C-alpha cells in the first residue's frame, strides 16, 4: 500500500520526517506525489509525530498496488477528527476512512462509545460489522452516501504504562530486538524519547521496515484494521 498526503504542507512534513528518521529510500517506496485516478480511501492520523512514521511502515507491508490518501487535520486530535468526515465524504469518491488514534488513559469501551456519539451528532448512521478490542469497523451512511469507518486505537495491553500510545508499539519492537529490558519500562512515550538516541530509534524503525513479521507482531490492530482498506 502506498500513501498520498492530501495537503502540500503535510506532504512536506511527512517527507522530511521519513527521510530523516528512517531513510530517503523509504520515502520513495511509500509516498506518491501524483495520482491520476481518484482516491477512494483515506487514513486520518489523530495524534502526534510518531504516527507519521509508524503508519507508513504498516502500509508498506500491505498490498503494494493500493494507493490511499493520508491526512492529519490541524487542531483536530483524536476523536475530534470525526468532525471532518462530512467534508471528506461530500463531493468525493471516498468510501473508506480509517482513523488511528492513541488510547491515552481512557477506557477502550468509552472511546468507542464517544466515537458513536460523535457520528450520531453529525447525522451519520452506522452499523458495527467488525468488533475487536482495539479496532472496529462501522458501515456508515451520510445522506445518500455510504462509507466504511475503521477506528484503530493505538496501544498494547502487555506494555505496562498508565497511558497507552503509539509508542507502546515501538517499545515492543525494542523489547523484541533486545534494545531494552522489561525492568527498564516506564511510560512508553518517555521510554521511546529518553531511552534511545536517534541512531537507535533509526535502527528500530528500519528493522520494522525490513521485517513484516516483526511489524505485524508489534502493530496487530493496525495490520488488521488497515487491511480492510484493501477490500
PDB file of C-alpha atoms in Angstrom:
ATOM      1  CA  UNK A   1       0.000   0.000   0.000  1.00  0.00           C
ATOM      2  CA  UNK A   2       1.317   3.436  -0.933  1.00  0.00           C
ATOM      3  CA  UNK A   3       0.132   6.664   0.643  1.00  0.00           C
ATOM      4  CA  UNK A   4      -0.556  10.107  -0.782  1.00  0.00           C
ATOM      5  CA  UNK A   5      -0.613  13.067   1.626  1.00  0.00           C
ATOM      6  CA  UNK A   6      -3.699  15.174   0.997  1.00  0.00           C
ATOM      7  CA  UNK A   7      -2.103  18.594   1.520  1.00  0.00           C
ATOM      8  CA  UNK A   8       1.229  20.069   0.389  1.00  0.00           C
ATOM      9  CA  UNK A   9       2.102  21.175   3.940  1.00  0.00           C
ATOM     10  CA  UNK A  10       1.535  17.706   5.399  1.00  0.00           C
ATOM     11  CA  UNK A  11       3.359  16.141   2.439  1.00  0.00           C
ATOM     12  CA  UNK A  12       6.432  18.266   3.154  1.00  0.00           C
ATOM     13  CA  UNK A  13       6.389  17.433   6.869  1.00  0.00           C
ATOM     14  CA  UNK A  14       5.896  13.723   6.250  1.00  0.00           C
ATOM     15  CA  UNK A  15       8.587  13.572   3.563  1.00  0.00           C
ATOM     16  CA  UNK A  16      11.111  15.270   5.831  1.00  0.00           C
ATOM     17  CA  UNK A  17      10.322  13.034   8.779  1.00  0.00           C
ATOM     18  CA  UNK A  18      10.516   9.758   6.853  1.00  0.00           C
ATOM     19  CA  UNK A  19      13.747  10.828   5.165  1.00  0.00           C
ATOM     20  CA  UNK A  20      15.407  11.920   8.408  1.00  0.00           C
ATOM     21  CA  UNK A  21      14.093   9.288  10.828  1.00  0.00           C
ATOM     22  CA  UNK A  22      14.049   6.236   8.544  1.00  0.00           C
ATOM     23  CA  UNK A  23      15.696   6.708   5.132  1.00  0.00           C
ATOM     24  CA  UNK A  24      15.479   8.593   1.868  1.00  0.00           C
ATOM     25  CA  UNK A  25      14.832   5.301   0.064  1.00  0.00           C
ATOM     26  CA  UNK A  26      11.841   4.505   2.265  1.00  0.00           C
ATOM     27  CA  UNK A  27      10.268   7.862   1.462  1.00  0.00           C
ATOM     28  CA  UNK A  28      10.334   6.923  -2.233  1.00  0.00           C
ATOM     29  CA  UNK A  29       8.981   3.441  -1.574  1.00  0.00           C
ATOM     30  CA  UNK A  30       5.906   4.526   0.398  1.00  0.00           C
ATOM     31  CA  UNK A  31       4.888   8.061  -0.685  1.00  0.00           C
ATOM     32  CA  UNK A  32       3.381   9.014  -4.032  1.00  0.00           C
ATOM     33  CA  UNK A  33       3.064  12.580  -5.290  1.00  0.00           C
ATOM     34  CA  UNK A  34       0.937  12.249  -8.402  1.00  0.00           C
ATOM     35  CA  UNK A  35      -2.102  10.004  -8.694  1.00  0.00           C
ATOM     36  CA  UNK A  36      -4.205  10.105 -11.850  1.00  0.00           C
ATOM     37  CA  UNK A  37      -7.174   8.193 -10.507  1.00  0.00           C
ATOM     38  CA  UNK A  38      -9.367   9.408  -7.664  1.00  0.00           C
ATOM     39  CA  UNK A  39      -8.511   8.094  -4.212  1.00  0.00           C
ATOM     40  CA  UNK A  40     -11.361   6.197  -2.582  1.00  0.00           C
ATOM     41  CA  UNK A  41      -9.786   5.535   0.847  1.00  0.00           C
ATOM     42  CA  UNK A  42      -8.037   7.747   3.394  1.00  0.00           C
ATOM     43  CA  UNK A  43      -6.171   7.304   6.658  1.00  0.00           C
ATOM     44  CA  UNK A  44      -6.673  10.049   9.231  1.00  0.00           C
ATOM     45  CA  UNK A  45      -3.982  10.418  11.909  1.00  0.00           C
ATOM     46  CA  UNK A  46      -5.491  11.599  15.166  1.00  0.00           C
ATOM     47  CA  UNK A  47      -2.291  12.024  17.139  1.00  0.00           C
ATOM     48  CA  UNK A  48       1.248  13.307  17.081  1.00  0.00           C
ATOM     49  CA  UNK A  49       4.615  12.855  15.467  1.00  0.00           C
ATOM     50  CA  UNK A  50       5.298   9.134  15.912  1.00  0.00           C
ATOM     51  CA  UNK A  51       2.169   8.079  13.985  1.00  0.00           C
ATOM     52  CA  UNK A  52       3.744   9.786  10.967  1.00  0.00           C
ATOM     53  CA  UNK A  53       6.429   7.098  10.969  1.00  0.00           C
ATOM     54  CA  UNK A  54       4.551   4.081  12.334  1.00  0.00           C
ATOM     55  CA  UNK A  55       1.568   4.096   9.970  1.00  0.00           C
ATOM     56  CA  UNK A  56       3.645   4.364   6.761  1.00  0.00           C
ATOM     57  CA  UNK A  57       5.631   1.324   7.934  1.00  0.00           C
ATOM     58  CA  UNK A  58       2.432  -0.704   8.356  1.00  0.00           C
ATOM     59  CA  UNK A  59       1.147   0.475   4.955  1.00  0.00           C
ATOM     60  CA  UNK A  60       4.452  -0.517   3.343  1.00  0.00           C
ATOM     61  CA  UNK A  61       3.847  -4.148   4.332  1.00  0.00           C
ATOM     62  CA  UNK A  62       0.286  -4.213   2.947  1.00  0.00           C
ATOM     63  CA  UNK A  63      -0.869  -4.525  -0.684  1.00  0.00           C
ATOM     64  CA  UNK A  64       1.725  -2.691  -2.768  1.00  0.00           C
ATOM     65  CA  UNK A  65      -0.706  -1.855  -5.584  1.00  0.00           C
ATOM     66  CA  UNK A  66      -3.165   0.062  -3.418  1.00  0.00           C
ATOM     67  CA  UNK A  67      -2.895   3.872  -3.048  1.00  0.00           C
ATOM     68  CA  UNK A  68      -4.685   5.590  -0.183  1.00  0.00           C
ATOM     69  CA  UNK A  69      -4.768   9.181   0.992  1.00  0.00           C
ATOM     70  CA  UNK A  70      -3.341  10.183   4.356  1.00  0.00           C
ATOM     71  CA  UNK A  71      -4.018  13.322   6.368  1.00  0.00           C
ATOM     72  CA  UNK A  72      -3.664  14.850   9.811  1.00  0.00           C
ATOM     73  CA  UNK A  73      -6.279  17.587  10.309  1.00  0.00           C
ATOM     74  CA  UNK A  74      -4.837  20.623  12.097  1.00  0.00           C
ATOM     75  CA  UNK A  75      -6.300  21.154  15.557  1.00  0.00           C
ATOM     76  CA  UNK A  76      -8.487  18.034  15.293  1.00  0.00           C
ATOM     77  CA  UNK A  77      -6.832  15.497  17.563  1.00  0.00           C
ATOM     78  CA  UNK A  78      -8.164  12.052  18.373  1.00  0.00           C
ATOM     79  CA  UNK A  79     -11.969  11.791  18.053  1.00  0.00           C
ATOM     80  CA  UNK A  80     -12.311  15.458  17.098  1.00  0.00           C
ATOM     81  CA  UNK A  81     -11.077  14.358  13.672  1.00  0.00           C
ATOM     82  CA  UNK A  82     -14.540  12.858  13.136  1.00  0.00           C
ATOM     83  CA  UNK A  83     -15.816  16.409  12.671  1.00  0.00           C
ATOM     84  CA  UNK A  84     -14.042  16.400   9.299  1.00  0.00           C
ATOM     85  CA  UNK A  85     -15.799  13.280   7.989  1.00  0.00           C
ATOM     86  CA  UNK A  86     -18.684  15.057   6.202  1.00  0.00           C
ATOM     87  CA  UNK A  87     -16.092  17.138   4.346  1.00  0.00           C
ATOM     88  CA  UNK A  88     -14.164  14.024   3.319  1.00  0.00           C
ATOM     89  CA  UNK A  89     -17.290  12.294   2.061  1.00  0.00           C
ATOM     90  CA  UNK A  90     -19.063  15.188   0.293  1.00  0.00           C
ATOM     91  CA  UNK A  91     -18.182  15.669  -3.349  1.00  0.00           C
ATOM     92  CA  UNK A  92     -15.615  12.869  -3.492  1.00  0.00           C
ATOM     93  CA  UNK A  93     -15.358   9.145  -4.160  1.00  0.00           C
ATOM     94  CA  UNK A  94     -14.142   8.366  -0.636  1.00  0.00           C
ATOM     95  CA  UNK A  95     -15.892   5.259   0.651  1.00  0.00           C
ATOM     96  CA  UNK A  96     -13.436   4.100   3.338  1.00  0.00           C
ATOM     97  CA  UNK A  97     -11.972   6.149   6.196  1.00  0.00           C
ATOM     98  CA  UNK A  98      -9.601   4.827   8.850  1.00  0.00           C
ATOM     99  CA  UNK A  99      -8.912   6.910  11.955  1.00  0.00           C
ATOM    100  CA  UNK A 100      -5.831   5.987  14.013  1.00  0.00           C
ATOM    101  CA  UNK A 101      -5.557   7.498  17.498  1.00  0.00           C
ATOM    102  CA  UNK A 102      -3.956   6.940  20.909  1.00  0.00           C
ATOM    103  CA  UNK A 103      -5.873   5.363  23.755  1.00  0.00           C
ATOM    104  CA  UNK A 104      -4.202   7.692  26.282  1.00  0.00           C
ATOM    105  CA  UNK A 105      -5.600   6.928  29.769  1.00  0.00           C
ATOM    106  CA  UNK A 106      -9.156   6.269  28.620  1.00  0.00           C
ATOM    107  CA  UNK A 107     -11.201   3.095  28.772  1.00  0.00           C
ATOM    108  CA  UNK A 108     -11.410   1.426  25.354  1.00  0.00           C
ATOM    109  CA  UNK A 109     -15.166   0.854  25.530  1.00  0.00           C
ATOM    110  CA  UNK A 110     -15.598   4.512  26.448  1.00  0.00           C
ATOM    111  CA  UNK A 111     -13.650   5.644  23.381  1.00  0.00           C
ATOM    112  CA  UNK A 112     -15.840   3.616  21.047  1.00  0.00           C
ATOM    113  CA  UNK A 113     -18.990   4.957  22.729  1.00  0.00           C
ATOM    114  CA  UNK A 114     -17.714   8.516  22.298  1.00  0.00           C
ATOM    115  CA  UNK A 115     -16.995   7.829  18.629  1.00  0.00           C
ATOM    116  CA  UNK A 116     -20.520   6.528  18.069  1.00  0.00           C
ATOM    117  CA  UNK A 117     -21.960   9.566  19.844  1.00  0.00           C
ATOM    118  CA  UNK A 118     -19.979  11.885  17.544  1.00  0.00           C
ATOM    119  CA  UNK A 119     -21.228  10.015  14.483  1.00  0.00           C
ATOM    120  CA  UNK A 120     -24.821  10.467  15.625  1.00  0.00           C
ATOM    121  CA  UNK A 121     -24.219  14.169  16.305  1.00  0.00           C
ATOM    122  CA  UNK A 122     -23.264  14.591  12.641  1.00  0.00           C
ATOM    123  CA  UNK A 123     -26.282  12.640  11.401  1.00  0.00           C
ATOM    124  CA  UNK A 124     -24.111   9.748  10.301  1.00  0.00           C
ATOM    125  CA  UNK A 125     -25.940   6.449  10.609  1.00  0.00           C
ATOM    126  CA  UNK A 126     -23.841   3.368  11.348  1.00  0.00           C
ATOM    127  CA  UNK A 127     -23.823  -0.357  11.926  1.00  0.00           C
ATOM    128  CA  UNK A 128     -20.988  -2.166  13.712  1.00  0.00           C
ATOM    129  CA  UNK A 129     -19.784  -5.001  11.464  1.00  0.00           C
ATOM    130  CA  UNK A 130     -16.357  -5.955  12.899  1.00  0.00           C
ATOM    131  CA  UNK A 131     -15.718  -5.825  16.622  1.00  0.00           C
ATOM    132  CA  UNK A 132     -12.208  -6.234  18.017  1.00  0.00           C
ATOM    133  CA  UNK A 133     -10.756  -4.971  21.272  1.00  0.00           C
ATOM    134  CA  UNK A 134      -8.680  -2.220  19.616  1.00  0.00           C
ATOM    135  CA  UNK A 135     -10.307  -1.710  16.239  1.00  0.00           C
ATOM    136  CA  UNK A 136     -13.839  -1.652  14.951  1.00  0.00           C
ATOM    137  CA  UNK A 137     -15.412  -1.438  11.511  1.00  0.00           C
ATOM    138  CA  UNK A 138     -18.605   0.562  11.067  1.00  0.00           C
ATOM    139  CA  UNK A 139     -20.711   0.652   7.914  1.00  0.00           C
ATOM    140  CA  UNK A 140     -21.925   4.240   7.758  1.00  0.00           C
ATOM    141  CA  UNK A 141     -24.444   6.320   5.843  1.00  0.00           C
ATOM    142  CA  UNK A 142     -24.351  10.095   5.438  1.00  0.00           C
ATOM    143  CA  UNK A 143     -27.208  11.418   3.334  1.00  0.00           C
ATOM    144  CA  UNK A 144     -27.137   9.368   0.151  1.00  0.00           C
ATOM    145  CA  UNK A 145     -23.514   8.329   0.647  1.00  0.00           C
ATOM    146  CA  UNK A 146     -22.315   5.109   2.273  1.00  0.00           C
ATOM    147  CA  UNK A 147     -18.812   4.506   3.586  1.00  0.00           C
ATOM    148  CA  UNK A 148     -16.813   2.244   5.881  1.00  0.00           C
ATOM    149  CA  UNK A 149     -15.269   3.728   9.018  1.00  0.00           C
ATOM    150  CA  UNK A 150     -12.388   1.863  10.674  1.00  0.00           C
ATOM    151  CA  UNK A 151     -11.400   3.117  14.126  1.00  0.00           C
ATOM    152  CA  UNK A 152      -7.986   1.883  15.297  1.00  0.00           C
ATOM    153  CA  UNK A 153      -6.761   2.581  18.837  1.00  0.00           C
ATOM    154  CA  UNK A 154      -3.008   2.688  19.470  1.00  0.00           C
ATOM    155  CA  UNK A 155      -1.665   0.791  22.463  1.00  0.00           C
ATOM    156  CA  UNK A 156      -0.724  -2.680  23.709  1.00  0.00           C
ATOM    157  CA  UNK A 157      -2.022  -4.305  26.889  1.00  0.00           C
ATOM    158  CA  UNK A 158       1.283  -6.103  27.504  1.00  0.00           C
ATOM    159  CA  UNK A 159       3.202  -2.817  27.721  1.00  0.00           C
ATOM    160  CA  UNK A 160       2.974  -1.650  31.304  1.00  0.00           C
ATOM    161  CA  UNK A 161       2.170   2.051  31.158  1.00  0.00           C
ATOM    162  CA  UNK A 162      -0.538   4.286  32.578  1.00  0.00           C
ATOM    163  CA  UNK A 163      -1.396   5.845  29.213  1.00  0.00           C
ATOM    164  CA  UNK A 164      -1.314   3.740  26.043  1.00  0.00           C
ATOM    165  CA  UNK A 165       0.043   5.419  22.924  1.00  0.00           C
ATOM    166  CA  UNK A 166       1.612   4.569  19.587  1.00  0.00           C
ATOM    167  CA  UNK A 167       4.956   4.475  21.410  1.00  0.00           C
ATOM    168  CA  UNK A 168       3.786   1.212  23.060  1.00  0.00           C
ATOM    169  CA  UNK A 169       4.355  -0.465  19.711  1.00  0.00           C
ATOM    170  CA  UNK A 170       7.847   0.932  19.222  1.00  0.00           C
ATOM    171  CA  UNK A 171       8.832  -0.050  22.761  1.00  0.00           C
ATOM    172  CA  UNK A 172       7.503  -3.553  21.992  1.00  0.00           C
ATOM    173  CA  UNK A 173       9.780  -3.641  18.937  1.00  0.00           C
ATOM    174  CA  UNK A 174      12.699  -2.519  21.095  1.00  0.00           C
ATOM    175  CA  UNK A 175      11.978  -5.374  23.514  1.00  0.00           C
ATOM    176  CA  UNK A 176      11.848  -7.899  20.662  1.00  0.00           C
ATOM    177  CA  UNK A 177      15.160  -6.551  19.354  1.00  0.00           C
ATOM    178  CA  UNK A 178      16.744  -6.674  22.860  1.00  0.00           C
ATOM    179  CA  UNK A 179      17.307  -2.911  22.912  1.00  0.00           C
ATOM    180  CA  UNK A 180      15.670  -2.644  26.333  1.00  0.00           C
ATOM    181  CA  UNK A 181      14.588  -4.985  29.117  1.00  0.00           C
ATOM    182  CA  UNK A 182      11.233  -5.199  30.862  1.00  0.00           C
ATOM    183  CA  UNK A 183      12.841  -3.893  34.054  1.00  0.00           C
ATOM    184  CA  UNK A 184      13.511  -0.578  32.295  1.00  0.00           C
ATOM    185  CA  UNK A 185       9.936   0.025  31.189  1.00  0.00           C
ATOM    186  CA  UNK A 186       8.064   3.123  32.280  1.00  0.00           C
ATOM    187  CA  UNK A 187       5.769   5.421  30.340  1.00  0.00           C
ATOM    188  CA  UNK A 188       6.141   4.252  26.734  1.00  0.00           C
ATOM    189  CA  UNK A 189       6.438   7.745  25.282  1.00  0.00           C
ATOM    190  CA  UNK A 190       9.061   8.695  27.845  1.00  0.00           C
ATOM    191  CA  UNK A 191      10.886   5.420  27.203  1.00  0.00           C
ATOM    192  CA  UNK A 192      10.966   5.971  23.441  1.00  0.00           C
ATOM    193  CA  UNK A 193      12.109   9.575  23.750  1.00  0.00           C
ATOM    194  CA  UNK A 194      14.595   9.187  26.602  1.00  0.00           C
ATOM    195  CA  UNK A 195      15.981   5.653  26.484  1.00  0.00           C
ATOM    196  CA  UNK A 196      17.087   5.627  22.845  1.00  0.00           C
ATOM    197  CA  UNK A 197      19.210   8.115  20.968  1.00  0.00           C
ATOM    198  CA  UNK A 198      18.386   8.980  17.365  1.00  0.00           C
ATOM    199  CA  UNK A 199      20.623   6.244  15.949  1.00  0.00           C
ATOM    200  CA  UNK A 200      18.881   3.510  17.982  1.00  0.00           C
ATOM    201  CA  UNK A 201      15.446   4.878  17.071  1.00  0.00           C
ATOM    202  CA  UNK A 202      16.508   4.824  13.424  1.00  0.00           C
ATOM    203  CA  UNK A 203      17.734   1.241  13.772  1.00  0.00           C
ATOM    204  CA  UNK A 204      14.436   0.097  15.343  1.00  0.00           C
ATOM    205  CA  UNK A 205      12.348   1.828  12.679  1.00  0.00           C
ATOM    206  CA  UNK A 206      14.423   0.304   9.892  1.00  0.00           C
ATOM    207  CA  UNK A 207      14.130  -3.167  11.429  1.00  0.00           C
ATOM    208  CA  UNK A 208      10.361  -2.685  11.280  1.00  0.00           C
ATOM    209  CA  UNK A 209      10.615  -1.665   7.628  1.00  0.00           C
ATOM    210  CA  UNK A 210      12.753  -4.712   6.843  1.00  0.00           C
ATOM    211  CA  UNK A 211      10.636  -7.279   8.720  1.00  0.00           C
ATOM    212  CA  UNK A 212       6.945  -7.763   8.006  1.00  0.00           C
ATOM    213  CA  UNK A 213       6.766 -10.438  10.721  1.00  0.00           C
ATOM    214  CA  UNK A 214       8.151  -8.080  13.379  1.00  0.00           C
ATOM    215  CA  UNK A 215       5.873  -5.257  12.242  1.00  0.00           C
ATOM    216  CA  UNK A 216       2.756  -7.435  12.266  1.00  0.00           C
ATOM    217  CA  UNK A 217       3.666  -8.674  15.743  1.00  0.00           C
ATOM    218  CA  UNK A 218       4.006  -5.194  17.235  1.00  0.00           C
ATOM    219  CA  UNK A 219       1.214  -3.481  15.235  1.00  0.00           C
ATOM    220  CA  UNK A 220      -1.526  -6.178  15.252  1.00  0.00           C
ATOM    221  CA  UNK A 221      -4.604  -3.924  15.250  1.00  0.00           C
ATOM    222  CA  UNK A 222      -3.115  -1.677  12.569  1.00  0.00           C
ATOM    223  CA  UNK A 223      -2.498  -4.588  10.201  1.00  0.00           C
ATOM    224  CA  UNK A 224      -5.996  -5.958  10.813  1.00  0.00           C
ATOM    225  CA  UNK A 225      -7.693  -2.573  10.533  1.00  0.00           C
ATOM    226  CA  UNK A 226      -5.805  -1.007   7.625  1.00  0.00           C
ATOM    227  CA  UNK A 227      -6.038  -4.227   5.621  1.00  0.00           C
ATOM    228  CA  UNK A 228      -9.778  -3.514   5.426  1.00  0.00           C
ATOM    229  CA  UNK A 229      -8.950  -0.564   3.159  1.00  0.00           C
ATOM    230  CA  UNK A 230      -7.860  -3.086   0.528  1.00  0.00           C
ATOM    231  CA  UNK A 231     -11.200  -4.902   0.336  1.00  0.00           C
TER     232      UNK A 231
END
